[in-house]
Coordinates of N, CA and C and ligand atoms in Angstrom, one line a residue:
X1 N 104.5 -57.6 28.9 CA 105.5 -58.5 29.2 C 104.9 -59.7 30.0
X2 N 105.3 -60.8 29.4 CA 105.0 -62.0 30.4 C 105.3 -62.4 31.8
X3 N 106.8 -61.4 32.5 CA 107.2 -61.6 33.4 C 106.8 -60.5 34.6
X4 N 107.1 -61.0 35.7 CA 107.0 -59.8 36.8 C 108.1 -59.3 37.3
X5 N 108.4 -58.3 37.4 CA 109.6 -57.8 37.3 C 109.6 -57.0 38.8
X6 N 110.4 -56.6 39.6 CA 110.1 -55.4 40.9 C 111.7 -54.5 40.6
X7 N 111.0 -53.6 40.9 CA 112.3 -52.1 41.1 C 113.1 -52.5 42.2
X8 N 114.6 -52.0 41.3 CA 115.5 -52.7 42.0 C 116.7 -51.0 42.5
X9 N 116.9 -50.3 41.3 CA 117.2 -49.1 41.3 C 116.4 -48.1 41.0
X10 N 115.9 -47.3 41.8 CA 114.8 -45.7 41.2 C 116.0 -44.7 40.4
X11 N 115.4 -44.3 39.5 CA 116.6 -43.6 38.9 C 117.6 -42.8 39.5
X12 N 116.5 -42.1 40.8 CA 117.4 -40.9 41.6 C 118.7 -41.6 42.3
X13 N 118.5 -43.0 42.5 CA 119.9 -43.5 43.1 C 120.7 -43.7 41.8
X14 N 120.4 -44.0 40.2 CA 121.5 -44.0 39.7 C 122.1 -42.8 39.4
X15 N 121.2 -41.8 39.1 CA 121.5 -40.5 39.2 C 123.0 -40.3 40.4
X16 N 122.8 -40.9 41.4 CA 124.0 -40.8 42.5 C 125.3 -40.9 42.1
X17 N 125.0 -42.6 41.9 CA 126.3 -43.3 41.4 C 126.5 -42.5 40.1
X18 N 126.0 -42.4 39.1 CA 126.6 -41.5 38.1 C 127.6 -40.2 38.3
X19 N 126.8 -39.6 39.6 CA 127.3 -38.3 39.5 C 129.1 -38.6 40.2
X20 N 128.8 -39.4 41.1 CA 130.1 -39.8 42.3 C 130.9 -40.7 40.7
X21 N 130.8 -41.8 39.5 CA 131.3 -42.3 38.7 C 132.1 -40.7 37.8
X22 N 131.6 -40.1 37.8 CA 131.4 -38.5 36.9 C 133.1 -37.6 37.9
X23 N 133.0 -37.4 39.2 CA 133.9 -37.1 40.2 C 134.9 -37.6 39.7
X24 N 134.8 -39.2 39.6 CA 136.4 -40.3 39.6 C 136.7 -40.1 38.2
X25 N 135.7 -40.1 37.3 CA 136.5 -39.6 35.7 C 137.3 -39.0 35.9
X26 N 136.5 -37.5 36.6 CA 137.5 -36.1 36.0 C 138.9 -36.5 36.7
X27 N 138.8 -36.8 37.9 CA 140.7 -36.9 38.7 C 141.7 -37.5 37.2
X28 N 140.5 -39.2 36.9 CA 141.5 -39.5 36.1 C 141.8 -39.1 34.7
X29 N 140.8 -38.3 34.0 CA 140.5 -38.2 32.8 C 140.9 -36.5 32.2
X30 N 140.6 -35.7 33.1 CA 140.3 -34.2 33.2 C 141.6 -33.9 32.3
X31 N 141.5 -33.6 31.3 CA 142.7 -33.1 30.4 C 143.5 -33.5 29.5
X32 N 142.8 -34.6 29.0 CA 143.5 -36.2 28.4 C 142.6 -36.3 27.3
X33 N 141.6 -35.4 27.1 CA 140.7 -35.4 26.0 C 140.2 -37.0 25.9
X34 N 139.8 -37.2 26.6 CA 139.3 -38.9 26.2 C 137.9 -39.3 25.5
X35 N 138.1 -40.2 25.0 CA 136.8 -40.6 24.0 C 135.8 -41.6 24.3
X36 N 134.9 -41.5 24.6 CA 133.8 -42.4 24.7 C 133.1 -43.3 24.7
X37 N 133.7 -44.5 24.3 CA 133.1 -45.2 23.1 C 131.4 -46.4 24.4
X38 N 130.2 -45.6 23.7 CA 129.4 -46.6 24.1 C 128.9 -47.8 23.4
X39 N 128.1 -48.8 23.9 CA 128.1 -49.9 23.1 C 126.6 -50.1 23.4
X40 N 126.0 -49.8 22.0 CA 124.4 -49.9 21.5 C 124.1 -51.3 21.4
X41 N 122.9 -51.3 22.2 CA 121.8 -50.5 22.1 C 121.7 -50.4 23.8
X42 N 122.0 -51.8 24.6 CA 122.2 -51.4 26.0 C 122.7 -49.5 26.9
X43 N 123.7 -49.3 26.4 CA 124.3 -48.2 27.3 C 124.2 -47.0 26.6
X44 N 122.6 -46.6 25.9 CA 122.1 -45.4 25.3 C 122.0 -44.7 26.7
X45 N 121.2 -45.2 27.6 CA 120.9 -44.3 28.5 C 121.6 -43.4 29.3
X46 N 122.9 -45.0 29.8 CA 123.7 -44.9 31.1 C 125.0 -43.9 30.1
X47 N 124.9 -44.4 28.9 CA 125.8 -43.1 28.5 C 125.3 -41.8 28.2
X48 N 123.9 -41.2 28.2 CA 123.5 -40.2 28.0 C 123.6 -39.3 29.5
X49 N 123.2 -40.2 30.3 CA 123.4 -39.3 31.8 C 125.0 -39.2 31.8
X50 N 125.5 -40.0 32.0 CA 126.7 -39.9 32.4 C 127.5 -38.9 31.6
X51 N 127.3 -38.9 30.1 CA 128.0 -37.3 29.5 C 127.5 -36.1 29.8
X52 N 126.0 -36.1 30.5 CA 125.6 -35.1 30.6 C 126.6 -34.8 32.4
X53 N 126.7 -35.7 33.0 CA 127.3 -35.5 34.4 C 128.9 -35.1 34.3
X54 N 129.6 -35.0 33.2 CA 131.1 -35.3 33.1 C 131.1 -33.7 32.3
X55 N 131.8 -33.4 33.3 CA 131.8 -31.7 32.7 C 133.1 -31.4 32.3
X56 N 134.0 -32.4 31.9 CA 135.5 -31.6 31.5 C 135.6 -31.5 29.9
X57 N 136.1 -31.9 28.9 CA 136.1 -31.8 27.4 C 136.6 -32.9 27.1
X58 N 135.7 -33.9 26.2 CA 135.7 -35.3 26.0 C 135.0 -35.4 24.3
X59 N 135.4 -36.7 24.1 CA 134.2 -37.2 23.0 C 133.8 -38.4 23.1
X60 N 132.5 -38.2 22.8 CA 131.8 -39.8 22.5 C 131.7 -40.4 21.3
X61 N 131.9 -41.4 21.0 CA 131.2 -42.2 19.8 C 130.3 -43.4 20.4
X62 N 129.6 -44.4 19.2 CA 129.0 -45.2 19.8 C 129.4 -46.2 18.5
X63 N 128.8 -48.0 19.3 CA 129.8 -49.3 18.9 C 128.9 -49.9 19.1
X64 N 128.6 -51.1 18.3 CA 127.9 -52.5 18.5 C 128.5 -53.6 18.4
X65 N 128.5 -54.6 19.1 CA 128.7 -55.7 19.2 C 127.7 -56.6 18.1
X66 N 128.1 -56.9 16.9 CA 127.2 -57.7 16.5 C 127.8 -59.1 16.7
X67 N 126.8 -59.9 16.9 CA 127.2 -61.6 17.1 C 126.0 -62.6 16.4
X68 N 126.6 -63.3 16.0 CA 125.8 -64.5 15.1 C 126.4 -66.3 16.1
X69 N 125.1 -66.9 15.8 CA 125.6 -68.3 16.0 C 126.5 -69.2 15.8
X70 N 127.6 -69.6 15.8 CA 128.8 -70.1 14.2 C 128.4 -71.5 15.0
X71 N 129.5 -72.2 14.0 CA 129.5 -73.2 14.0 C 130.5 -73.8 15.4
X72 N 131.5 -72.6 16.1 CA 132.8 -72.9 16.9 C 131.9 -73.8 18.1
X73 N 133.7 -73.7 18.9 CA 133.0 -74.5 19.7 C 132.0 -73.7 21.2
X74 N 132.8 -72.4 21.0 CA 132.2 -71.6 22.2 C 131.0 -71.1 21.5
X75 N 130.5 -71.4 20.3 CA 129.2 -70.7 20.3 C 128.8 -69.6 19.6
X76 N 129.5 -68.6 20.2 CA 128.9 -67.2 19.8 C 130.2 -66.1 19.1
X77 N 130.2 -65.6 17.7 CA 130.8 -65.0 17.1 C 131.0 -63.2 17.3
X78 N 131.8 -62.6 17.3 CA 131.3 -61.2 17.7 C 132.3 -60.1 16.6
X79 N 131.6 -59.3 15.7 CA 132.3 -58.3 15.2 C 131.7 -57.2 16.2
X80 N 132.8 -56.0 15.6 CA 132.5 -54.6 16.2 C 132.2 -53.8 15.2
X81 N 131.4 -53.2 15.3 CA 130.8 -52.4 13.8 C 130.7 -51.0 14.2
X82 N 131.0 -49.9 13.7 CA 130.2 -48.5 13.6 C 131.7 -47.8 14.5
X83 N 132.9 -48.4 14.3 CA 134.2 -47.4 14.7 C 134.8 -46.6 14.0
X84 N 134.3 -45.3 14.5 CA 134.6 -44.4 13.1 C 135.8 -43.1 13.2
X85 N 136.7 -43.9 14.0 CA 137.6 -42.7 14.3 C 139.0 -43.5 14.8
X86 N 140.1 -43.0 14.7 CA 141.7 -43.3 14.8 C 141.7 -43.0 16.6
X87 N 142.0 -44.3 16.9 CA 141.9 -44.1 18.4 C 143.5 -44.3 19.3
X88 N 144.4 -44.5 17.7 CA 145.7 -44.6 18.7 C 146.1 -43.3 19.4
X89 N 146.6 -43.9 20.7 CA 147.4 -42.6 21.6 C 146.2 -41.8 22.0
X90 N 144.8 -42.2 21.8 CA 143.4 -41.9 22.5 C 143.1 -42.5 24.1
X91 N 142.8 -41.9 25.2 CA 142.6 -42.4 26.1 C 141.0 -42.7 25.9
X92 N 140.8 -44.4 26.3 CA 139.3 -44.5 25.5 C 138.4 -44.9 27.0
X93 N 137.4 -45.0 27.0 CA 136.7 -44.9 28.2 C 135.2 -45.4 27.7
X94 N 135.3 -47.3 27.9 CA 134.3 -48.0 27.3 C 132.9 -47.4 27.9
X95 N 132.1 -47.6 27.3 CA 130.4 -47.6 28.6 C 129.7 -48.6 28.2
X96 N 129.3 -49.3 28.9 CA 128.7 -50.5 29.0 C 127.3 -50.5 29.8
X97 N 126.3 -51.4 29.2 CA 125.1 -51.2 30.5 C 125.2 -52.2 31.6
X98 N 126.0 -53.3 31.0 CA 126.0 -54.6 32.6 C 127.3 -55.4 32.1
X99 N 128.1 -55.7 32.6 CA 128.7 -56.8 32.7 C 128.1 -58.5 33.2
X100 N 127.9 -59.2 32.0 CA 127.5 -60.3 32.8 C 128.5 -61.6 32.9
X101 N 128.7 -62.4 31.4 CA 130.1 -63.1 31.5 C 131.3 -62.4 31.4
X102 N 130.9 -61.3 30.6 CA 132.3 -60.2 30.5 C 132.6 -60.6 29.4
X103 N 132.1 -61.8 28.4 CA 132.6 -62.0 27.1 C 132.7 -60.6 26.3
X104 N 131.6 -60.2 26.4 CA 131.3 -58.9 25.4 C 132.6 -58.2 25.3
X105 N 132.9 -57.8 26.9 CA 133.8 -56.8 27.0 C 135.6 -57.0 26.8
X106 N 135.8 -58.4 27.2 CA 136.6 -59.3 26.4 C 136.9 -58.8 25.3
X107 N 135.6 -59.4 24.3 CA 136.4 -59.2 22.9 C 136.4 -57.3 22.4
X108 N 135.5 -56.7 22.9 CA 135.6 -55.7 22.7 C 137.0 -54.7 22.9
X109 N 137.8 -55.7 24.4 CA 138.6 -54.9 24.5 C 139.4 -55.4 23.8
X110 N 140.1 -56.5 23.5 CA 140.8 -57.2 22.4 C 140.9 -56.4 21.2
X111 N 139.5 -56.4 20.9 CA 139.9 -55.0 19.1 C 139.8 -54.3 19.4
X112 N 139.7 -53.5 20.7 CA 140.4 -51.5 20.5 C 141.9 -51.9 21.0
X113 N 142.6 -52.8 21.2 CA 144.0 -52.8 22.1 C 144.6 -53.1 20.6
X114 N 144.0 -53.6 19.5 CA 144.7 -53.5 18.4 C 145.1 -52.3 17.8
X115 N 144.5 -51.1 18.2 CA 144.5 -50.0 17.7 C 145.4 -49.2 18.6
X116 N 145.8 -49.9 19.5 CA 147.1 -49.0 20.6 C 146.6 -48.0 21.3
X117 N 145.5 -47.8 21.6 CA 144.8 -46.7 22.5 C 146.1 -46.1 23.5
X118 N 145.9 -44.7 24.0 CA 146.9 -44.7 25.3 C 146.5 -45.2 26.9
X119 N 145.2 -45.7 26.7 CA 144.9 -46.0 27.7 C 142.7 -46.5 27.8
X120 N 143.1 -47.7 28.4 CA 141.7 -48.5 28.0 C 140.7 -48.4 29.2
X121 N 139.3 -47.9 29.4 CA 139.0 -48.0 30.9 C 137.6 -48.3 30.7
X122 N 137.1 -49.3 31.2 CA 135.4 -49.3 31.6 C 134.8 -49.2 32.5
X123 N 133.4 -48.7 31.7 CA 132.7 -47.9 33.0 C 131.4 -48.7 32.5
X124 N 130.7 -49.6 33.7 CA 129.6 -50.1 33.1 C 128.3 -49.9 34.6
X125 N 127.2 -49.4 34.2 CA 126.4 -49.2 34.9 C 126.1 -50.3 36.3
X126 N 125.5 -51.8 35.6 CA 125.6 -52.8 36.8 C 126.8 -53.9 36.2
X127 N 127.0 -54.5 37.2 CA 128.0 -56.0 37.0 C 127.7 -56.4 37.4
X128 N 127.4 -57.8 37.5 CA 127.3 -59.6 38.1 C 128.5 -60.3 38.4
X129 N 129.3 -59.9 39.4 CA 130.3 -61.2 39.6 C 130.5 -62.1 39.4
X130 N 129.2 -63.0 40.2 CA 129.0 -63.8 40.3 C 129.0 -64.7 38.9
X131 N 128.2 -64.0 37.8 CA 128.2 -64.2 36.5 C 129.7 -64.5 35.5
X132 N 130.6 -63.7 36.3 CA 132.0 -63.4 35.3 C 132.6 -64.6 35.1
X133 N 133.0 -64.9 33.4 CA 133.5 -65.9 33.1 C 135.1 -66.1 32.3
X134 N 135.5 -64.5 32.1 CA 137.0 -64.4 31.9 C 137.3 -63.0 32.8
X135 N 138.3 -62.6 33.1 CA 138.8 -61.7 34.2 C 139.1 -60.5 33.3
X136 N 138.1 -59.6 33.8 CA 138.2 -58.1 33.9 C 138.3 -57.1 34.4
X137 N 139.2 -55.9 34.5 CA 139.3 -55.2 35.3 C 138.2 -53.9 35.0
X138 N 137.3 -53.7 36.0 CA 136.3 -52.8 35.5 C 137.0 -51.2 36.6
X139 N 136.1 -50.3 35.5 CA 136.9 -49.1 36.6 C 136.1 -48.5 37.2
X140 N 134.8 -48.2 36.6 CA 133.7 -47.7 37.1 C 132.7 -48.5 37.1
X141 N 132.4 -48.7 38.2 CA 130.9 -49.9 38.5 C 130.0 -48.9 39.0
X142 N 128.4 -48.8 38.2 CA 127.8 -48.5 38.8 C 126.8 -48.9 40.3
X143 N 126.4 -50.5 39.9 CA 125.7 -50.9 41.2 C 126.6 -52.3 40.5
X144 N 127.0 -53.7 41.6 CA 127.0 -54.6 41.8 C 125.8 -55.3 42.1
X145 N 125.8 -56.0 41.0 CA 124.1 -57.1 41.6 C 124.6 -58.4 41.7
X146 N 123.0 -58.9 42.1 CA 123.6 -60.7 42.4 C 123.1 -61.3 40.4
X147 N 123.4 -61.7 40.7 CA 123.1 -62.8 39.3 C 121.7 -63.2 39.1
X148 N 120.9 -62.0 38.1 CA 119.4 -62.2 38.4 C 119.3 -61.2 37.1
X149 N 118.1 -61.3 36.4 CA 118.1 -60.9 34.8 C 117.5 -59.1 35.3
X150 N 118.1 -58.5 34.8 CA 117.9 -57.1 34.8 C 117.1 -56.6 33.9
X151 N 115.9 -55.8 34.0 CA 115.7 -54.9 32.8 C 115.4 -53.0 33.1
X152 N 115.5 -52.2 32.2 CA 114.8 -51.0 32.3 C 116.5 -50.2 32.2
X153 N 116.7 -48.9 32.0 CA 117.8 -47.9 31.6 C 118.7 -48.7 31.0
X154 N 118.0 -48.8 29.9 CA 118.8 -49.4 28.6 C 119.2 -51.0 28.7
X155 N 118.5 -51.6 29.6 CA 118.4 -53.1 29.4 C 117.4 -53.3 29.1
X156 N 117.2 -54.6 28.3 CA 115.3 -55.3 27.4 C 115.2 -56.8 28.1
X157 N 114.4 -57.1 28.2 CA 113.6 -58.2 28.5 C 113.2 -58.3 27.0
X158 N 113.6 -59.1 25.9 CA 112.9 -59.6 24.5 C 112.8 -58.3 23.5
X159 N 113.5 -57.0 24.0 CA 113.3 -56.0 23.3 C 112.6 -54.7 23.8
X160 N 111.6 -55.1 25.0 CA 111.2 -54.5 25.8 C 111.7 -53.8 27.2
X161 N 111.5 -52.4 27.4 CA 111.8 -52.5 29.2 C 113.2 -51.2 29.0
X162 N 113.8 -51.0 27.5 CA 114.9 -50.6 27.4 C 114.4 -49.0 27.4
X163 N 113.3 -48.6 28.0 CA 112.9 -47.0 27.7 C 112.4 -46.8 29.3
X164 N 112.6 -47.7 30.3 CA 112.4 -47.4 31.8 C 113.1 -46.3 32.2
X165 N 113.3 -45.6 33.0 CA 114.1 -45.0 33.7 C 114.7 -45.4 34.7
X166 N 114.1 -46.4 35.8 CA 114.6 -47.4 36.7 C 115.2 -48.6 36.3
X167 N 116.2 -49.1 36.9 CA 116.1 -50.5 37.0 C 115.6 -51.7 37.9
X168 N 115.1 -52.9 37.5 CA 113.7 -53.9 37.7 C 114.7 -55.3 37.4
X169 N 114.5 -55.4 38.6 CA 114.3 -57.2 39.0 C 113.8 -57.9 38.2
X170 N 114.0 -59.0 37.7 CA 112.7 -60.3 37.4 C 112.1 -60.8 38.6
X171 N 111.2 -60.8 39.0 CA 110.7 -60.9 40.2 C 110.5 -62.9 40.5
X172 N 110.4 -63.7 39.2 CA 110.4 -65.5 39.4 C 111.4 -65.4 38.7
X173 N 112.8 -66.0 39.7 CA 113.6 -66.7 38.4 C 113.3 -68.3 38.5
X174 N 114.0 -69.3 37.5 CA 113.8 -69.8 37.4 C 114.1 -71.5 39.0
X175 N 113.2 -72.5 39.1 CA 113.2 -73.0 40.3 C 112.8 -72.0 41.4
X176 N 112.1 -71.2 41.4 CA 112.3 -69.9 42.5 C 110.6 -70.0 42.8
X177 N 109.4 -70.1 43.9 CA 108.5 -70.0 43.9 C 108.2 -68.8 44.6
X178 N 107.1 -67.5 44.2 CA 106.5 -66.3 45.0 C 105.2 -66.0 44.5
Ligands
LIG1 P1 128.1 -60.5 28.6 O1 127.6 -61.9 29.1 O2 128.9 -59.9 29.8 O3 128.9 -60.7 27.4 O4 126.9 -59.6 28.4 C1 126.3 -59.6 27.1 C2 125.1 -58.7 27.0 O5 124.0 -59.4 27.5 C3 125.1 -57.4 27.8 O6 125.8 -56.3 27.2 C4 123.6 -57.1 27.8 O7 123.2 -56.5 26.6 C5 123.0 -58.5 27.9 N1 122.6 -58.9 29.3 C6 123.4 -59.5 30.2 N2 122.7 -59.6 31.4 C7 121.5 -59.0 31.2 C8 120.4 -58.7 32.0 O8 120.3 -59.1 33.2 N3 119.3 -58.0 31.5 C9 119.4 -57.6 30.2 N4 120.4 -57.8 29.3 C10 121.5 -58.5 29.9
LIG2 MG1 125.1 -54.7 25.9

């Protein structure tokens, strides 16, 4: 990698927040059979701990966000690809690896609310506030960061970085001297 990057999370602290994120499920979730849905390729990881931490009876599937360039005026196009199950009257329980504008999670929630879920909830490992560009109610935050490029537990730097176990700072952003 071109960049320098410093540890920002050691896994054993997300390990934490997972387990305490894992607690708040079950009160709300424990008996509601709820379903999963992660969103590839980011939230392989954060959803692999996290099912292994949620001990009541649930399902997962997994979702991509594919997006192309268009011609609009905002820029960026987004289907959902790989939904392979009838989710009305399903209590669904997004996973995400970061919230940054929150567009993603926007449109994502947009097409499952077409499908009448009984109830819609996200659970995303880090968020950026500071970042957020349409208003979302998140339910499970794992860490709050400031607005600075993340990589490692299922986040990439160019493709790279997505098989860390910690999560890593960019250590120069940009205007920034060290
Ligand atoms: P959005 O801006 O909230 O729609 O985020 C879109 C996607 O950009 C996320 O799901 C991540 O895959 C990626 N992303 C956003 N911030 C970062 C970061 O700091 N590191 C790596 N990927 C990021
Ligand atoms: Mg993502």
């Amino acid at each position: 990698m071109d960049k320098r990057f410093k540890l920002l999370f050691p896994h054993a602290e997300i390990q934490k927040r997972i387990d305490s994120i894992a607690a708040q499920m079950t009160k709300d979730l424990e008996g509601k059979n709820p379903l999963f849905i992660a969103v590839l390729n980011g939230a392989f990881m954060f959803a692999a701990d996290l099912m292994k931490a949620v001990q009541f009876p649930c399902e997962i599937t997994f979702v991509k966000m594919s997006s192309y360039r268009g011609m609009e005026s905002c820029g960026k196009v987004q289907n959902l690809i790989g939904l392979d199950r009838d989710i009305e009257d399903r209590h669904i329980v997004i996973i995400e690896d970061i919230v940054d504008s929150g567009l993603s999670m926007k449109t994502l929630i947009n097409y499952l609310q077409d499908f009448k879920p009984a109830s819609l909830r996200i659970a995303c490992c880090t968020y950026k506030p500071a970042a957020l560009k349409c208003p979302l109610s998140l339910d499970y935050v794992g860490f709050e960061v400031e607005n600075l490029f993340l990589v490692g537990y299922g986040l990439d730097y160019d493709g790279y970085g997505r098989n860390f176990e910690d999560i890593y700072v960019l250590a120069e952003q940009p205007g920034q001297e060290n």
